[in-house]
Amino acid sequence: MQIHYIWIKEFNAIKESGVNLSSKFLIHLEKKDGFFLLIIRHNPDYISNFFQEENVTDVCAIIGKNGTGKSSVLKYIKDNMPDGLSTRIENDIILYSVDEKYYISYPELVKLELENNTDVGFKMQKYTKIRSSSGLGHADYIYYNYLLDYNEDYTNWHGLQNISTTSLLLKERKRILEEMQSVEFKKGLLIRTSDLQHLHMMEVYQAVIFINNTGEELPFSKPKSLHLMLDSKEDDYFFGDTEKYQDVVDLIKYLESIIPQYSSPEETFIGNLWYSVFINFLITERKYSVSNPYQHVITREENENRDRFIERFFTSMNGVTFPHTSNGEIYDVGIPKLDNLSILVPAFIALASRLIQSNTIRIKNEGEAFFHFNTGSENEFKEFQNLYVKIKGITSFIQFRWHSLSSGEQSYLSLMSRFYSLVHEESVRLQNRLIILIDEGDAGYHPEWQRLFFKNTIRFLSSLFHNHSIQLIFTSNTPFLTSDLPKSNILFVQKSEDGTPYFLDKQNHNSNTFAANIHTLFSDSFYMDGMLIGEYAKDKINEIIKYLNDQTVKVSNDSYKKIIDSIGEPVLRKKLQDMWFEKFGLQEKLEVLRKQVAEVEQKIKDNNDKSSL
């Protein structure tokens, strides 16, 4: 699935504008008297196989100053094209492809004529309202925006994974409001923790999982410590409906009466950790398990404190069964999940105790601690994290927060970890085709990180979604991204005097952007009124230089020649052109002469054939 072109009659500030997202085609819509003429040609600047990432079908960077409407293009796509939407597209023209089959969808009441100057066939589809059956729903759409957008719709439709900051910020509030609980209970949850705190906890948790489950290198030093905070208020859930959960409420009150007298903050923390694991299990068992055939209950023993009761609660899970009737016979059925918990929970508590004794986990108070990263502790944290993930239920009984992290580092981690969570979240099932929309993904980055942004991002996403085909659409207002891409992969957008955005025709923008000097691009009036190149471009240039210096190479590569000719830095372009001529000049001249001889021989043959008639 790939979107090539959209003509938008009206969306936000965009009015009657064509948006060419394809690097392969030059697409232009002309408004004639009484009809539209859609002209499609091959883009002569298109470079096949430019991207080494084979599962990347195409990349488009929409470049423009703030307020030009570039972000509106991404919002238009995510608000109209995912499968689960009741589409609002009624007057627009969309050109897309699915499995190398090309389609043009246009309004039933619009008279559209096609001038196709390519060797590709396009199927014309009239519509009243575009539905997912038209093919646009044959992909999942992923939308990322780190910046807070007050006009953003946070809804996650079927076919849309909205991992923008605004969406995640409101996600927990939406979940609480949809709880089947009393108004008083919901109010208590909303008052106790702010939306920002919920977002922060989610971000840190995803970053912890990402850092400790992937070999992805980071452009900064990992934080030296991680703040751990026990969620001591999870038991409030049961007090929200005491009639329904009276047995649990009575048990909680009983456990409060047998809390042991701890001799140190470390012992207190471990005791509260036992309790947090216990409540977390009960919430998952009672709230999220539908038609649960078995609820684990143990009898109370005299002279037993809270910690010993909870420990015995989990260890006694080993080997438990429940009766199951099948074909008139009763069978005892085991519960593997409980068998595992009977081993994993004590192991988790024992590990936490050992890490506290070794001072890897340092206690702040009865419910807070710091996990310090030092030599060897990363493996210990990985073990701690793995056990935590295995024993936790639907909710999280530990809140993880980085002790020290800059805004730029948080932004970097957010991009990586949010995408990473989509692959490793059990509730997410992605289609094989993905359209990834990244709105100013390098916002808040240091210029050096901006220079590396495209290379790191495309490599990361290609590897992460290695079983998917992906189309990437970026927006940016800086030249760093521009320098990493040929002009066929860039769509420039400007604003007219009346404030209406207009998108420059790719053919008419003559600047060669690939490997262009970033200082030169900065001085261009498109970016500012008034030799660094992108890292991906640098690697491509080094790849070409290595190719030209390889004595075993005898046949020229047309794609490399196109790349050299598209280089915006004149000195670099001239040097590589000289190297190319030195290596292939005589061969190319020989090929030209052979072609001329063949043409002359063909003319002689044609003349002889005419004479014989």
Coordinates of C-alpha atoms in Angstrom, one line a residue:
M1 CA 0.0 0.0 0.0
Q2 CA 1.4 3.4 -1.0
I3 CA -0.2 6.8 -1.3
H4 CA 1.2 8.7 -4.3
Y5 CA -0.9 11.8 -4.7
I6 CA -3.8 13.7 -3.0
W7 CA -5.7 16.6 -4.4
I8 CA -7.5 18.2 -1.4
K9 CA -10.4 20.5 -2.0
E10 CA -10.4 21.8 1.5
F11 CA -8.9 20.7 4.8
N12 CA -7.8 23.1 7.5
A13 CA -5.9 25.8 5.6
I14 CA -5.3 23.7 2.5
K15 CA -7.6 24.6 -0.3
E16 CA -7.6 23.0 -3.8
S17 CA -4.0 21.9 -3.6
G18 CA -2.3 18.8 -5.0
V19 CA 0.1 16.9 -2.7
N20 CA 2.6 14.7 -4.5
L21 CA 4.0 12.1 -2.1
S22 CA 5.5 9.9 -4.8
S23 CA 9.2 10.0 -5.8
K24 CA 8.4 7.9 -8.9
F25 CA 5.8 10.0 -10.6
L26 CA 5.3 13.6 -11.5
I27 CA 1.6 14.2 -10.9
H28 CA -0.2 17.4 -11.8
L29 CA -3.9 18.3 -11.8
E30 CA -5.2 21.0 -14.0
K31 CA -8.6 22.6 -13.7
K32 CA -10.2 23.1 -17.1
D33 CA -13.5 24.4 -18.2
G34 CA -16.0 21.9 -16.8
F35 CA -13.5 19.1 -16.0
F36 CA -10.2 18.2 -14.4
L37 CA -7.2 16.9 -16.3
L38 CA -4.8 14.6 -14.3
I39 CA -1.4 14.4 -15.9
I40 CA 1.0 11.6 -14.8
R41 CA 4.6 11.2 -16.0
H42 CA 7.6 9.3 -14.7
N43 CA 9.9 11.5 -12.6
P44 CA 13.3 11.7 -14.5
D45 CA 15.0 12.5 -11.2
Y46 CA 13.7 9.2 -9.6
I47 CA 16.5 6.9 -8.4
S48 CA 15.4 3.3 -8.0
N49 CA 16.9 1.4 -5.1
F50 CA 18.2 4.5 -3.5
F51 CA 17.3 3.2 0.0
Q52 CA 19.2 0.2 1.2
E53 CA 16.3 -0.6 3.5
E54 CA 14.5 -3.0 1.1
N55 CA 11.2 -2.9 3.0
V56 CA 10.9 0.9 2.6
T57 CA 8.7 1.4 -0.4
D58 CA 9.1 5.2 -0.5
V59 CA 10.1 8.2 1.5
C60 CA 8.7 11.7 1.3
A61 CA 9.8 14.7 3.3
I62 CA 7.4 17.6 3.3
I63 CA 9.5 20.7 4.0
G64 CA 8.2 24.1 4.9
K65 CA 8.3 26.9 7.5
N66 CA 5.9 26.8 10.5
G67 CA 2.3 27.5 9.5
T68 CA 2.6 26.4 5.9
G69 CA 0.3 23.4 6.3
K70 CA 2.8 20.6 6.1
S71 CA 1.4 19.0 9.3
S72 CA -2.1 19.3 7.9
V73 CA -1.2 16.8 5.3
L74 CA -0.3 14.2 7.9
K75 CA -3.5 15.0 9.8
Y76 CA -5.6 14.7 6.7
I77 CA -4.2 11.2 6.1
K78 CA -4.6 9.9 9.6
D79 CA -8.1 11.5 10.0
N80 CA -9.5 10.1 6.7
M81 CA -7.8 6.9 5.5
P82 CA -7.5 4.3 8.3
D83 CA -9.8 1.3 8.1
G84 CA -12.0 2.1 11.1
L85 CA -13.0 5.6 10.1
S86 CA -16.3 6.7 8.8
T87 CA -14.6 8.7 6.1
R88 CA -15.2 12.3 5.4
I89 CA -13.6 12.3 2.0
E90 CA -16.2 13.5 -0.5
N91 CA -14.5 15.9 -2.9
D92 CA -10.9 14.9 -3.1
I93 CA -8.8 12.9 -5.6
I94 CA -6.5 10.2 -4.4
L95 CA -3.9 8.2 -6.3
Y96 CA -2.6 5.1 -4.5
S97 CA -1.3 1.6 -5.2
V98 CA -1.7 -1.8 -3.6
D99 CA 0.7 -4.7 -4.6
E100 CA 1.8 -2.8 -7.8
K101 CA -1.8 -2.2 -8.8
Y102 CA -2.6 1.5 -9.2
Y103 CA -5.8 3.3 -8.6
I104 CA -7.3 6.8 -8.9
S105 CA -10.3 7.5 -6.7
Y106 CA -12.3 10.6 -7.5
P107 CA -15.8 12.0 -6.7
E108 CA -18.7 10.7 -8.7
L109 CA -19.8 14.2 -9.6
V110 CA -16.4 15.3 -10.9
K111 CA -15.5 14.9 -14.5
L112 CA -11.9 13.7 -14.6
E113 CA -9.8 13.0 -17.6
L114 CA -6.5 11.2 -17.4
E115 CA -3.3 11.9 -19.4
N116 CA -1.1 8.9 -18.6
N117 CA 2.4 9.3 -19.9
T118 CA 3.8 6.3 -18.1
D119 CA 3.9 2.5 -18.7
V120 CA 1.8 1.9 -15.6
G121 CA -1.9 1.3 -15.8
F122 CA -4.2 3.2 -13.5
K123 CA -7.7 2.0 -12.7
M124 CA -10.2 4.8 -12.4
Q125 CA -12.6 4.5 -9.4
K126 CA -15.6 6.8 -8.9
Y127 CA -16.9 7.2 -5.4
T128 CA -19.6 8.9 -3.4
K129 CA -17.7 8.5 -0.2
I130 CA -14.4 6.7 0.0
R131 CA -14.6 3.5 2.1
S132 CA -11.8 1.2 3.3
S133 CA -12.9 -1.3 0.7
S134 CA -11.4 1.0 -1.9
G135 CA -7.9 -0.1 -0.7
L136 CA -6.9 2.7 1.5
G137 CA -7.6 0.5 4.5
H138 CA -5.2 -2.2 3.4
A139 CA -2.6 -0.6 5.6
D140 CA -2.1 0.5 9.2
Y141 CA -1.3 4.1 9.8
I142 CA 1.1 5.2 12.6
Y143 CA 1.2 8.8 13.6
Y144 CA 3.9 10.3 15.7
N145 CA 4.2 13.8 17.0
Y146 CA 6.3 14.6 20.1
L147 CA 5.0 18.2 20.4
L148 CA 1.8 18.9 22.2
D149 CA -0.9 19.8 19.7
Y150 CA -4.0 21.4 21.3
N151 CA -6.1 20.7 18.2
E152 CA -5.2 17.0 18.0
D153 CA -7.7 14.2 18.0
Y154 CA -6.4 11.6 20.3
T155 CA -8.7 8.8 19.1
N156 CA -7.1 5.5 18.1
W157 CA -9.3 4.2 15.3
H158 CA -9.0 0.6 13.9
G159 CA -6.1 0.8 11.5
L160 CA -4.6 3.9 13.2
Q161 CA -1.9 3.8 16.0
N162 CA -1.8 7.3 17.3
I163 CA 1.4 7.6 19.4
S164 CA 1.4 11.4 19.5
T165 CA 2.0 13.0 22.8
T166 CA -1.5 14.5 22.8
S167 CA -3.0 11.1 22.3
L168 CA -1.0 9.4 25.0
L169 CA -1.6 12.3 27.4
L170 CA -5.4 11.8 27.2
K171 CA -5.3 8.0 26.9
E172 CA -5.3 7.2 30.7
R173 CA -8.0 9.8 31.4
K174 CA -10.2 8.2 28.7
R175 CA -9.6 4.8 30.2
I176 CA -10.6 6.0 33.7
L177 CA -13.8 7.7 32.4
E178 CA -14.8 4.5 30.7
E179 CA -14.4 2.5 33.9
M180 CA -17.5 0.7 35.1
Q181 CA -17.2 2.4 38.5
S182 CA -18.9 5.0 40.5
V183 CA -18.5 8.7 39.8
E184 CA -16.8 9.1 43.2
F185 CA -14.3 6.4 42.4
K186 CA -13.4 7.9 39.0
K187 CA -13.1 11.4 40.5
G188 CA -10.6 10.0 43.1
L189 CA -8.5 8.5 40.4
L190 CA -8.5 11.6 38.3
I191 CA -7.6 13.8 41.3
R192 CA -4.9 11.6 42.6
T193 CA -2.7 11.6 39.5
S194 CA -2.5 14.2 36.7
D195 CA -2.6 13.4 33.0
L196 CA 1.0 14.5 32.8
Q197 CA 2.0 12.1 35.5
H198 CA 0.3 9.2 33.7
L199 CA 2.1 10.2 30.5
H200 CA 5.4 10.4 32.2
M201 CA 5.0 7.0 33.8
M202 CA 4.1 5.4 30.5
E203 CA 7.0 7.0 28.7
V204 CA 9.5 5.9 31.3
Y205 CA 8.1 2.4 31.3
Q206 CA 8.3 2.1 27.6
A207 CA 11.8 3.5 27.6
V208 CA 12.9 0.9 30.2
I209 CA 11.6 -1.9 28.1
F210 CA 13.2 -0.4 25.0
I211 CA 16.6 0.1 26.5
N212 CA 16.9 -3.2 28.1
N213 CA 15.4 -5.4 25.3
T214 CA 17.2 -4.0 22.3
G215 CA 20.8 -3.5 21.2
E216 CA 19.9 -0.2 19.7
E217 CA 22.7 2.3 20.3
L218 CA 21.9 5.7 21.9
P219 CA 23.6 8.9 21.0
F220 CA 23.9 9.8 24.7
S221 CA 25.0 8.1 27.9
K222 CA 22.3 6.1 29.6
P223 CA 21.0 7.6 32.8
K224 CA 23.0 6.6 36.0
S225 CA 19.9 5.7 38.0
L226 CA 16.2 5.0 37.7
H227 CA 13.7 6.1 40.3
L228 CA 11.4 3.3 41.4
M229 CA 8.1 4.1 43.2
L230 CA 5.6 1.6 44.5
D231 CA 2.0 2.3 43.6
S232 CA 0.5 2.2 47.1
K233 CA -2.9 3.3 46.0
E234 CA -3.8 0.4 43.7
D235 CA -6.0 -1.1 46.5
D236 CA -8.3 1.9 46.1
Y237 CA -9.9 0.0 43.2
F238 CA -11.6 -2.5 45.5
F239 CA -12.9 0.2 47.9
G240 CA -14.7 1.8 44.9
D241 CA -17.2 -1.0 45.0
T242 CA -17.1 -2.6 48.5
E243 CA -20.3 -4.5 47.8
K244 CA -18.9 -6.3 44.8
Y245 CA -15.4 -6.9 46.4
Q246 CA -16.4 -7.2 50.1
D247 CA -14.2 -10.3 50.5
V248 CA -11.1 -8.5 49.2
V249 CA -11.8 -5.4 51.3
D250 CA -12.1 -7.6 54.4
L251 CA -8.8 -9.3 53.5
I252 CA -7.0 -5.9 53.0
K253 CA -8.2 -4.7 56.4
Y254 CA -7.0 -7.9 57.9
L255 CA -3.6 -7.6 56.4
E256 CA -3.3 -4.0 57.7
S257 CA -3.8 -5.3 61.2
I258 CA -0.9 -7.8 60.9
I259 CA 1.8 -5.5 59.4
P260 CA 5.1 -6.5 61.1
Q261 CA 7.3 -4.1 63.0
Y262 CA 10.1 -3.4 60.5
S263 CA 13.6 -2.6 61.8
S264 CA 14.9 -0.6 58.8
P265 CA 13.7 1.3 55.7
E266 CA 15.0 -1.6 53.6
E267 CA 12.8 -4.1 55.3
T268 CA 9.8 -1.8 55.1
F269 CA 10.3 -1.4 51.3
I270 CA 10.5 -5.2 50.8
G271 CA 7.3 -5.6 52.8
N272 CA 5.5 -3.0 50.8
L273 CA 6.8 -4.6 47.6
W274 CA 5.2 -7.9 48.7
Y275 CA 1.9 -6.1 49.2
S276 CA 2.1 -4.3 45.9
V277 CA 2.6 -7.5 44.0
F278 CA -0.3 -9.1 45.9
I279 CA -2.8 -6.2 45.1
N280 CA -1.6 -6.1 41.5
F281 CA -2.5 -9.8 41.1
L282 CA -5.9 -9.4 42.7
I283 CA -6.8 -6.5 40.4
T284 CA -5.9 -8.6 37.3
E285 CA -7.7 -11.7 38.7
R286 CA -10.9 -9.8 39.7
K287 CA -11.2 -7.0 37.2
Y288 CA -9.8 -8.3 33.9
S289 CA -10.4 -12.1 34.0
V290 CA -13.7 -12.9 32.4
S291 CA -15.6 -16.0 33.7
N292 CA -12.5 -17.0 35.8
P293 CA -13.2 -20.6 36.9
Y294 CA -10.8 -20.4 39.8
Q295 CA -9.9 -17.8 42.5
H296 CA -7.0 -18.6 44.7
V297 CA -7.8 -18.3 48.4
I298 CA -5.8 -19.5 51.5
T299 CA -6.8 -19.9 55.1
R300 CA -5.4 -17.5 57.7
E301 CA -2.9 -18.8 60.3
E302 CA -2.2 -17.6 63.8
N303 CA 0.9 -15.6 64.6
E304 CA 1.4 -14.9 60.9
N305 CA 2.4 -11.4 59.7
R306 CA 1.4 -9.7 56.4
D307 CA 4.6 -10.6 54.5
R308 CA 4.4 -14.3 55.5
F309 CA 0.8 -14.5 54.5
I310 CA 1.4 -13.0 51.0
E311 CA 4.5 -15.2 50.5
R312 CA 2.4 -18.3 51.4
F313 CA -0.4 -17.1 49.1
F314 CA 1.9 -17.2 46.1
T315 CA 3.9 -20.3 46.9
S316 CA 0.7 -22.3 47.5
M317 CA -0.3 -21.7 43.9
N318 CA 2.0 -24.5 42.8
G319 CA 0.0 -27.4 41.5
V320 CA -3.5 -26.0 42.1
T321 CA -6.3 -27.4 39.9
F322 CA -10.0 -26.8 39.2
P323 CA -12.6 -29.3 38.1
H324 CA -13.7 -29.2 34.5
T325 CA -16.6 -31.2 33.0
S326 CA -16.3 -32.7 29.5
N327 CA -18.5 -35.3 27.9
G328 CA -20.1 -36.0 31.3
E329 CA -16.7 -36.6 33.0
I330 CA -15.0 -34.4 35.5
Y331 CA -11.3 -33.6 35.0
D332 CA -8.8 -31.7 37.2
V333 CA -7.2 -29.0 35.1
G334 CA -4.0 -27.3 36.1
I335 CA -3.3 -23.6 35.8
P336 CA 0.2 -23.0 34.4
K337 CA 0.1 -19.2 35.1
L338 CA -0.3 -19.8 38.8
D339 CA 2.4 -22.5 38.8
N340 CA 4.8 -19.9 37.2
L341 CA 3.8 -17.2 39.7
S342 CA 4.5 -19.5 42.6
I343 CA 8.1 -19.5 41.5
L344 CA 8.6 -16.1 39.9
V345 CA 7.1 -13.9 42.6
P346 CA 9.4 -15.2 45.4
A347 CA 12.3 -15.1 43.0
F348 CA 11.5 -11.4 42.2
I349 CA 11.4 -10.5 45.9
A350 CA 14.6 -12.4 46.6
L351 CA 16.3 -10.6 43.7
A352 CA 15.1 -7.2 45.0
S353 CA 16.4 -8.0 48.5
R354 CA 19.8 -9.1 47.1
L355 CA 20.1 -5.9 45.0
I356 CA 19.2 -3.8 48.1
Q357 CA 21.9 -5.6 50.1
S358 CA 24.5 -5.0 47.4
N359 CA 23.5 -1.3 47.3
T360 CA 22.5 -1.5 43.6
I361 CA 19.0 -0.5 44.7
R362 CA 19.2 2.3 47.3
I363 CA 16.2 3.0 49.4
K364 CA 14.9 6.5 49.8
N365 CA 11.8 5.7 51.9
E366 CA 9.3 3.0 52.5
G367 CA 7.9 3.3 49.0
E368 CA 10.7 4.8 46.9
A369 CA 14.1 3.6 45.8
F370 CA 16.8 4.3 43.1
F371 CA 18.2 1.6 40.9
H372 CA 21.8 2.6 40.2
F373 CA 23.4 1.6 37.0
N374 CA 27.1 0.7 37.3
T375 CA 29.5 -1.9 36.0
G376 CA 27.5 -5.2 35.8
S377 CA 24.2 -3.7 37.1
E378 CA 22.7 -3.5 33.6
N379 CA 22.4 -7.3 33.5
E380 CA 20.9 -7.3 37.0
F381 CA 18.4 -4.7 35.9
K382 CA 17.5 -6.8 32.9
E383 CA 16.9 -9.7 35.2
F384 CA 14.8 -7.4 37.5
Q385 CA 12.9 -6.1 34.6
N386 CA 12.3 -9.5 33.0
L387 CA 10.9 -10.9 36.3
Y388 CA 8.8 -7.7 36.8
V389 CA 7.2 -8.1 33.3
K390 CA 6.5 -11.7 33.9
I391 CA 4.7 -11.3 37.3
K392 CA 2.9 -8.0 36.7
G393 CA -0.8 -8.1 35.8
I394 CA -2.6 -5.6 33.5
T395 CA -1.6 -2.6 35.7
S396 CA 1.9 -1.6 36.8
F397 CA 2.7 -1.8 40.5
I398 CA 6.1 0.0 40.1
Q399 CA 6.4 3.4 38.6
F400 CA 9.7 3.9 36.8
R401 CA 11.2 7.4 36.4
W402 CA 14.5 8.5 35.1
H403 CA 16.5 10.3 37.7
S404 CA 18.2 12.6 35.2
L405 CA 17.2 13.0 31.5
S406 CA 17.3 16.1 29.3
S407 CA 14.4 17.1 27.2
G408 CA 16.2 16.2 24.0
E409 CA 17.2 12.8 25.4
Q410 CA 13.6 12.2 26.5
S411 CA 12.4 13.2 23.0
Y412 CA 14.9 10.7 21.4
L413 CA 13.8 7.9 23.8
S414 CA 10.2 8.7 23.2
L415 CA 10.4 8.3 19.4
M416 CA 12.3 5.0 19.7
S417 CA 10.3 3.5 22.6
R418 CA 6.8 4.4 21.3
F419 CA 7.5 2.7 18.0
Y420 CA 9.1 -0.2 19.8
S421 CA 6.1 -0.7 22.0
L422 CA 3.8 -1.2 19.0
V423 CA 5.8 -4.3 18.0
H424 CA 6.0 -5.7 21.5
E425 CA 2.5 -4.8 22.8
E426 CA 0.4 -7.9 22.9
S427 CA -2.8 -5.9 22.2
V428 CA -1.5 -4.4 18.9
R429 CA -1.8 -6.4 15.7
L430 CA -0.3 -4.5 12.7
Q431 CA -1.0 -5.3 9.1
N432 CA 1.8 -6.1 6.7
R433 CA 1.6 -2.7 5.1
L434 CA 2.4 0.4 7.2
I435 CA 2.3 4.1 6.4
I436 CA 4.3 5.9 9.0
L437 CA 3.6 9.6 9.6
I438 CA 6.3 11.5 11.6
D439 CA 5.6 15.1 12.3
E440 CA 8.8 17.1 13.0
G441 CA 10.4 14.0 14.7
D442 CA 13.6 15.8 15.3
A443 CA 12.0 18.6 17.4
G444 CA 14.1 19.5 20.4
Y445 CA 17.2 17.8 19.0
H446 CA 20.7 19.3 19.0
P447 CA 21.8 20.1 15.5
E448 CA 24.2 17.1 15.5
W449 CA 21.3 14.8 16.4
Q450 CA 19.2 16.5 13.7
R451 CA 22.0 15.7 11.2
L452 CA 21.9 12.0 12.2
F453 CA 18.1 11.9 12.5
F454 CA 17.1 10.5 9.2
K455 CA 19.8 7.8 9.0
N456 CA 19.1 6.6 12.6
T457 CA 15.3 6.7 12.1
I458 CA 15.0 4.9 8.8
R459 CA 17.5 2.3 9.9
F460 CA 15.6 1.8 13.2
L461 CA 12.1 1.6 11.7
S462 CA 13.2 -0.6 8.8
S463 CA 14.7 -3.1 11.3
L464 CA 11.9 -2.9 13.8
F465 CA 9.2 -3.5 11.2
H466 CA 11.3 -5.9 9.1
N467 CA 8.3 -8.1 8.4
H468 CA 6.3 -5.1 7.0
S469 CA 6.5 -2.9 4.0
I470 CA 6.6 0.8 5.0
Q471 CA 6.0 4.1 3.4
L472 CA 7.6 7.0 5.4
I473 CA 6.2 10.5 5.3
F474 CA 8.1 13.2 7.3
T475 CA 7.6 16.8 7.9
S476 CA 10.3 19.3 8.8
N477 CA 11.3 22.9 8.7
T478 CA 15.0 22.5 8.8
P479 CA 17.4 21.6 6.0
F480 CA 19.1 18.6 7.7
L481 CA 16.5 16.2 6.4
T482 CA 16.6 17.8 3.0
S483 CA 20.3 17.1 2.6
D484 CA 19.8 13.4 3.1
L485 CA 17.3 13.0 0.3
P486 CA 17.2 13.5 -3.5
K487 CA 14.8 16.2 -4.7
S488 CA 12.4 13.5 -6.0
N489 CA 11.7 12.6 -2.4
I490 CA 11.1 16.1 -1.2
L491 CA 7.9 18.1 -1.4
F492 CA 8.3 21.9 -0.6
V493 CA 5.3 23.8 0.7
Q494 CA 5.0 27.6 1.0
K495 CA 2.3 30.0 2.0
S496 CA 0.8 32.5 -0.4
E497 CA 0.1 36.1 0.6
D498 CA -3.5 35.3 1.6
G499 CA -2.2 32.5 3.9
T500 CA -3.2 29.6 1.7
P501 CA -0.6 26.8 1.5
Y502 CA 0.6 25.7 -1.9
F503 CA 2.9 22.8 -2.8
L504 CA 5.7 23.3 -5.3
D505 CA 5.7 21.0 -8.3
K506 CA 8.6 18.6 -7.9
Q507 CA 9.6 19.2 -11.5
N508 CA 9.7 23.0 -11.2
H509 CA 11.9 23.0 -8.1
N510 CA 15.4 22.8 -9.7
S511 CA 17.6 22.7 -6.6
N512 CA 19.6 19.6 -6.1
T513 CA 19.1 18.8 -2.4
F514 CA 20.9 15.5 -1.9
A515 CA 24.2 15.9 -0.1
A516 CA 23.9 19.7 -0.4
N517 CA 25.9 21.7 2.1
I518 CA 23.7 22.3 5.1
H519 CA 25.1 25.8 5.5
T520 CA 24.1 26.6 1.9
L521 CA 20.6 25.2 2.5
F522 CA 20.3 27.3 5.6
S523 CA 21.2 30.4 3.6
D524 CA 18.4 29.5 1.1
S525 CA 15.5 31.9 1.4
F526 CA 13.2 28.9 1.6
Y527 CA 14.5 28.2 5.1
M528 CA 15.8 31.6 6.3
D529 CA 15.7 35.1 5.1
G530 CA 19.1 35.9 4.8
M531 CA 30.9 21.2 4.2
L532 CA 28.1 19.6 6.4
I533 CA 25.9 17.0 4.8
G534 CA 23.4 14.6 6.2
E535 CA 24.8 11.3 7.7
Y536 CA 22.8 9.2 5.3
A537 CA 24.1 11.2 2.4
K538 CA 27.7 10.9 3.6
D539 CA 27.4 7.1 3.8
K540 CA 26.0 7.1 0.3
I541 CA 28.9 9.3 -1.0
N542 CA 31.4 7.0 0.7
E543 CA 29.7 4.0 -0.8
I544 CA 30.1 5.6 -4.3
I545 CA 33.7 6.5 -3.7
K546 CA 34.5 2.9 -2.6
Y547 CA 32.7 1.7 -5.7
L548 CA 34.7 4.0 -8.0
N549 CA 38.0 2.9 -6.3
D550 CA 37.2 -0.8 -6.7
Q551 CA 39.5 -2.1 -9.4
T552 CA 37.3 -5.2 -9.9
V553 CA 34.3 -3.1 -11.0
K554 CA 34.1 -2.9 -14.8
V555 CA 30.4 -2.1 -15.5
S556 CA 28.9 1.3 -14.6
N557 CA 26.0 1.7 -12.3
D558 CA 23.4 4.1 -13.7
S559 CA 21.9 4.7 -10.2
Y560 CA 25.3 5.9 -8.9
K561 CA 25.7 8.2 -11.9
K562 CA 22.3 9.7 -11.2
I563 CA 23.2 10.2 -7.5
I564 CA 26.5 12.0 -8.5
D565 CA 24.6 14.3 -10.9
S566 CA 22.1 15.1 -8.2
I567 CA 24.6 16.3 -5.6
G568 CA 24.0 19.9 -4.6
E569 CA 27.6 20.7 -3.4
P570 CA 29.4 21.7 -6.6
V571 CA 32.9 20.9 -5.6
L572 CA 31.9 17.4 -4.4
R573 CA 29.8 16.8 -7.5
K574 CA 32.7 17.9 -9.8
K575 CA 35.2 15.7 -8.0
L576 CA 33.0 12.6 -8.2
Q577 CA 32.1 13.3 -11.9
D578 CA 35.9 13.4 -12.7
M579 CA 36.4 10.1 -10.9
W580 CA 33.5 8.6 -12.8
F581 CA 34.9 9.8 -16.2
E582 CA 38.3 8.5 -15.3
K583 CA 36.9 5.1 -14.6
F584 CA 34.1 4.8 -17.2
G585 CA 34.7 7.6 -19.7
L586 CA 36.3 5.5 -22.5
Q587 CA 33.7 2.7 -21.9
E588 CA 30.8 5.1 -22.1
K589 CA 32.3 6.8 -25.3
L590 CA 32.7 3.3 -26.8
E591 CA 29.0 2.5 -26.0
V592 CA 27.9 5.8 -27.6
L593 CA 29.9 5.0 -30.8
R594 CA 28.5 1.4 -30.9
K595 CA 25.0 2.9 -30.6
Q596 CA 25.7 5.3 -33.5
V597 CA 27.1 2.5 -35.7
A598 CA 24.0 0.4 -35.0
E599 CA 21.8 3.3 -36.0
V600 CA 23.7 3.8 -39.3
E601 CA 23.6 0.1 -40.1
Q602 CA 19.9 0.0 -39.5
K603 CA 19.4 3.0 -41.8
I604 CA 21.5 1.2 -44.5
K605 CA 19.4 -1.9 -44.1
D606 CA 16.1 0.1 -44.3
N607 CA 17.3 1.8 -47.5
N608 CA 18.3 -1.5 -49.1
D609 CA 14.9 -3.0 -48.2
K610 CA 13.2 -0.1 -49.9
S611 CA 15.4 -0.4 -53.0
S612 CA 14.5 -4.1 -53.4
L613 CA 10.8 -3.3 -53.6

